[in-house]
Short mmCIF file of C-alpha atoms in Angstrom, two decimals:
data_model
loop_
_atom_site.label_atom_id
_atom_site.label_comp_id
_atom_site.label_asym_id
_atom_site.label_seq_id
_atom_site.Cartn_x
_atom_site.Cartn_y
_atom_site.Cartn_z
CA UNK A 1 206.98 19.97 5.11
CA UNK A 2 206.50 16.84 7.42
CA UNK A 3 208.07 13.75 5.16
CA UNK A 4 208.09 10.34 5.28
CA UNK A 5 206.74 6.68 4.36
CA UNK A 6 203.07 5.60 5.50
CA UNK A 7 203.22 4.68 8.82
CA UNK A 8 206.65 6.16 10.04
CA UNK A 9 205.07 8.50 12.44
CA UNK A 10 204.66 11.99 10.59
CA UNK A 11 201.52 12.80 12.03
CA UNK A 12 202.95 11.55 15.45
CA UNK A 13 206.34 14.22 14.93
CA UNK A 14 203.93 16.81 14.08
CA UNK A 15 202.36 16.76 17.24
CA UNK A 16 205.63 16.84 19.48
CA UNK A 17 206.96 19.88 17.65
CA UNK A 18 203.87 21.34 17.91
CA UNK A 19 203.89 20.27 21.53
CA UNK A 20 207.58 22.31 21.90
CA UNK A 21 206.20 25.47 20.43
CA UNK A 22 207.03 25.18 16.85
CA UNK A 23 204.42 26.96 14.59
CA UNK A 24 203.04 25.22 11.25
CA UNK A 25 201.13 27.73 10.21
CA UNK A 26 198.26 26.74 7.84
CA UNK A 27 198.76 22.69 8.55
CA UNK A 28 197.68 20.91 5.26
CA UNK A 29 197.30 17.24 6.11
CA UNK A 30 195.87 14.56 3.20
CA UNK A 31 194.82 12.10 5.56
CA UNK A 32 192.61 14.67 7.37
CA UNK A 33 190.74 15.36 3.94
CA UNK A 34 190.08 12.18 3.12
CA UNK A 35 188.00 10.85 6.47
CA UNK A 36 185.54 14.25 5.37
CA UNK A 37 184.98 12.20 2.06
CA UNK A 38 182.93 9.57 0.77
CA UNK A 39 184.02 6.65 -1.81
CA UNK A 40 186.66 4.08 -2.30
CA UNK A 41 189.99 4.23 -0.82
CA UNK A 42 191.50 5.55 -4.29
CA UNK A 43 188.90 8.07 -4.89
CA UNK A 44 189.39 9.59 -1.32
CA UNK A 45 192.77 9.69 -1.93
CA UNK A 46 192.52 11.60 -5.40
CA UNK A 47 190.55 13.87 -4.25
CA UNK A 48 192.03 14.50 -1.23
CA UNK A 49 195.30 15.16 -2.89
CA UNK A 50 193.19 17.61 -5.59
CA UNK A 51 192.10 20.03 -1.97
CA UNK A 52 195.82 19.94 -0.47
CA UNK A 53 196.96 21.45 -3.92
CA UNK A 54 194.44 23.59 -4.18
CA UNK A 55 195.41 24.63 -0.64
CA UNK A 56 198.89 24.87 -0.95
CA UNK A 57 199.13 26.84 -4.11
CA UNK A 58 196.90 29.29 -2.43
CA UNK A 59 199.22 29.58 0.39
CA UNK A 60 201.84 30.45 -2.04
CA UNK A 61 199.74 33.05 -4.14
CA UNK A 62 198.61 34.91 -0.55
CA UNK A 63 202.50 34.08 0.89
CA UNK A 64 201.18 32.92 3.79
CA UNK A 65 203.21 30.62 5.99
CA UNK A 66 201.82 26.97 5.79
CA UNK A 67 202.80 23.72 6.17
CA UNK A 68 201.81 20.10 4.79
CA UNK A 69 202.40 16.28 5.46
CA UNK A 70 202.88 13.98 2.69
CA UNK A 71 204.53 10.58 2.28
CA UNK A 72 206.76 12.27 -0.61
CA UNK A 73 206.71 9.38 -2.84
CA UNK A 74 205.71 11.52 -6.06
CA UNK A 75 207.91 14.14 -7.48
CA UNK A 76 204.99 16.85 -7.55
CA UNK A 77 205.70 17.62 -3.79
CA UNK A 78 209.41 18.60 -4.49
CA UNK A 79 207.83 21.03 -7.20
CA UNK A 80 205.99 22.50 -4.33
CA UNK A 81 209.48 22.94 -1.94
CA UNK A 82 210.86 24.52 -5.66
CA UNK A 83 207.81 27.17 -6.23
CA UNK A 84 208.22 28.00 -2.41
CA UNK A 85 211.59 28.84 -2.48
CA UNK A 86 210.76 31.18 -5.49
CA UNK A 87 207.90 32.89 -4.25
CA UNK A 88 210.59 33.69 -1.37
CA UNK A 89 209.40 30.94 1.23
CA UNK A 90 211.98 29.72 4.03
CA UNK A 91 211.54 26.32 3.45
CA UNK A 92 212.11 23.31 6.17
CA UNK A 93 211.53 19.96 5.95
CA UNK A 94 211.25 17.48 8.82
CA UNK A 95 211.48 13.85 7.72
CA UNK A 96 210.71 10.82 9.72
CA UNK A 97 212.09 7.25 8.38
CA UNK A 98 212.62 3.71 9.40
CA UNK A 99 214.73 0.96 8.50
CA UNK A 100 212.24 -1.55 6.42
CA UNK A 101 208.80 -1.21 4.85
CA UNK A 102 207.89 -4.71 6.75
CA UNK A 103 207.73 -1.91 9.66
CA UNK A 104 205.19 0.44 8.35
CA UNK A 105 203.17 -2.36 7.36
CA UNK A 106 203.10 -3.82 10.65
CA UNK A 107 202.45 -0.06 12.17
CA UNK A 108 199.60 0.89 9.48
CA UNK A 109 197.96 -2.39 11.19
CA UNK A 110 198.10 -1.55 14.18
CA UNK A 111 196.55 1.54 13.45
CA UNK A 112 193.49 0.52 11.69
CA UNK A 113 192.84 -2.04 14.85
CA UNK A 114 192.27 1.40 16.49
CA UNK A 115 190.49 2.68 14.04
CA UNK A 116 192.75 4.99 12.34
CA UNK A 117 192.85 4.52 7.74
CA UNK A 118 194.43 1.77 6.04
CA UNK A 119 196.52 1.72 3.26
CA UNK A 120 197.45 -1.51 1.00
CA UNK A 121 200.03 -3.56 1.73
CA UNK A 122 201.57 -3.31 -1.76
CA UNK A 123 201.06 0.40 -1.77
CA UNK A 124 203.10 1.00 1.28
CA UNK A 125 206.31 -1.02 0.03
CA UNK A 126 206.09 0.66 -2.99
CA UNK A 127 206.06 4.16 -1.26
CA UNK A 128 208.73 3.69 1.21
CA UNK A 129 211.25 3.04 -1.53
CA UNK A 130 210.30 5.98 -3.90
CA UNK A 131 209.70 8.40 -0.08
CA UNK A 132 213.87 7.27 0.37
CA UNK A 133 214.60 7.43 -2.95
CA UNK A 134 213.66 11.22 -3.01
CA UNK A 135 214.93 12.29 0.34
CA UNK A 136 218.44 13.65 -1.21
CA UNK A 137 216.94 15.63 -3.44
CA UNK A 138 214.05 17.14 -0.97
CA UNK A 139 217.73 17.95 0.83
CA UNK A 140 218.94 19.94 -2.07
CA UNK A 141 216.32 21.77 -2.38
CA UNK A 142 214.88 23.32 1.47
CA UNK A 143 216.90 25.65 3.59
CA UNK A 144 216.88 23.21 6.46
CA UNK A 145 216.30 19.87 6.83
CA UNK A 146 215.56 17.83 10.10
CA UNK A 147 215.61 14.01 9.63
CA UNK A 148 214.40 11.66 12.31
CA UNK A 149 214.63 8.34 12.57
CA UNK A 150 211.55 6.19 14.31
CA UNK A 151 212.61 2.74 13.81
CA UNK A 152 211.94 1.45 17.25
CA UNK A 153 208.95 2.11 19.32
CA UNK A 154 210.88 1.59 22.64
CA UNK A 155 212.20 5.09 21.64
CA UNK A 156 209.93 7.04 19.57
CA UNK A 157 211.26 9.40 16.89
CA UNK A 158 215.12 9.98 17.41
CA UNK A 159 216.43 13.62 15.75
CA UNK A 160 219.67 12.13 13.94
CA UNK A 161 220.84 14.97 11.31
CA UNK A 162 219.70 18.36 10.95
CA UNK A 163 221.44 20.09 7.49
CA UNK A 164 221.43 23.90 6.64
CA UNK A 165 221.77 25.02 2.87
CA UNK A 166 224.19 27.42 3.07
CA UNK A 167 224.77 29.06 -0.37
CA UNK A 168 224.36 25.34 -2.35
CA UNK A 169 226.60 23.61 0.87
CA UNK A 170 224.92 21.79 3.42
CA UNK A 171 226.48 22.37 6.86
CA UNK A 172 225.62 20.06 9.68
CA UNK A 173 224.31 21.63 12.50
CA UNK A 174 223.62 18.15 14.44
CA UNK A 175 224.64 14.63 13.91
CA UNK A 176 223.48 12.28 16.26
CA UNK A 177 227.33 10.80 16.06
CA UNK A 178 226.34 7.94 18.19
CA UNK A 179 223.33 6.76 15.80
CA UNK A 180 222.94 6.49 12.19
CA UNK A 181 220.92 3.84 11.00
CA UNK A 182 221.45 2.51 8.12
CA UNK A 183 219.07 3.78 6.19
CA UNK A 184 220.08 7.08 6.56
CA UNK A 185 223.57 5.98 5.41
CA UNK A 186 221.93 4.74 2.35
CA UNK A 187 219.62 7.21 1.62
CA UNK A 188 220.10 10.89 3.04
CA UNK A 189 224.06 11.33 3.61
CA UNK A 190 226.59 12.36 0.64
CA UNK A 191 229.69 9.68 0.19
CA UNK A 192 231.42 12.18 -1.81
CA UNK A 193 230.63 14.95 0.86
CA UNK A 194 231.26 13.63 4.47
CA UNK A 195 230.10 15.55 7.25
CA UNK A 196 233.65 17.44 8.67
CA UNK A 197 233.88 17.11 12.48
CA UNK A 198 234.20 20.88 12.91
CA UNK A 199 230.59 21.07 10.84
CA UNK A 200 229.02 19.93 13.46
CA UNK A 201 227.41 21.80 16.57
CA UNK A 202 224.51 21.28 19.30
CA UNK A 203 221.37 22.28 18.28
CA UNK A 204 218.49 22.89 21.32
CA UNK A 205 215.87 20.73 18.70
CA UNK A 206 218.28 17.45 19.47
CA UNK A 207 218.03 17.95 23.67
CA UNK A 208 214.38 17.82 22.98
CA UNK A 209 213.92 14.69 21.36
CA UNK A 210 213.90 10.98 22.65
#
């Protein structure tokens, strides 16, 4: 699963792991749906999100690998990580963040200056805080998570954690020690279970990102 907010850069991370050999499998993207329908914003949307289920659940029935980006703001896509897992899926989720919504607005702009889909102001703000909101307990639930933070565009998406679930204990298998923004403080690391030093080892995923 490729998580995060509108217009933190998820389709943008697909394409570099793609681009460094990682395989997706059957790629389910919403986004992609919609510009093949017809209708108001809303309607494109519902039905777009109708297909990807459709889609997905049939990748579970036929256990075939797949894959699917979603903004994560609705608590139907953790159900999906949950019925993976138990149809005997490896699940991993890569998640892409940034540090205020008043960034993905300005990025979902620019976008639709090029040409690319809009999405409401008041829809986006609203997103980004139920996308964080969920992103500990998306953790809980995959085998491996991979969270990224692409705050600044001077440096494009930034690989800052990557957790295993290890038998119910997540063991850190990269911390970017010498940034943590914020918002990852807030939202995806455990207070009550700090990351021990000796946790945490190089992982070849980190050397390849910016």
């Amino acid at each position: 699963m490729v998580a995060g907010p509108n217009g933190s850069g998820k389709t943008t991370l697909t394409q570099y792991l793609r681009d460094k050999g990682i395989d997706f499998g059957v790629y389910i993207n919403p986004d992609d749906i919609a510009k093949t329908l017809e209708g108001t914003y809303d309607d494109r949307v519902r039905a777009a999100q109708s297909e990807a289920d459709t889609l997905r659940e049939r990748c579970i029935h036929d256990r075939a690998s797949f894959s699917f980006e979603t903004v994560m703001s609705h608590p139907s896509k953790l159900a999906i990580l949950g019925r993976a897992n138990a149809a005997g899926f490896k699940t991993s989720m890569f998640f892409v963040g940034t540090d205020d919504p008043t960034t993905n607005i300005a990025r979902v702009a620019a976008r639709v200056e090029l040409g690319g889909h809009d999405v409401p102001r008041n829809k986006i703000v609203d997103r980004w805080h139920r996308t964080m909101n969920s992103l500990r307990e998306a953790m809980r639930i995959v085998d491996e998570s991979f969270v990224f933070d692409n705050s600044s565009i001077d440096f494009g998406p930034r690989l800052i954690l990557r957790l295993e679930n290890v038998d119910g204990h997540h063991v850190a298998r990269h911390v970017n020690a010498q940034f943590i923004p914020p918002w990852a403080v807030n939202y995806c690391l455990w207070p009550e279970s700090p990351l021990e030093a000796d946790s945490i080892e190089g992982d070849s995923l980190a050397s390849q990102s910016r």
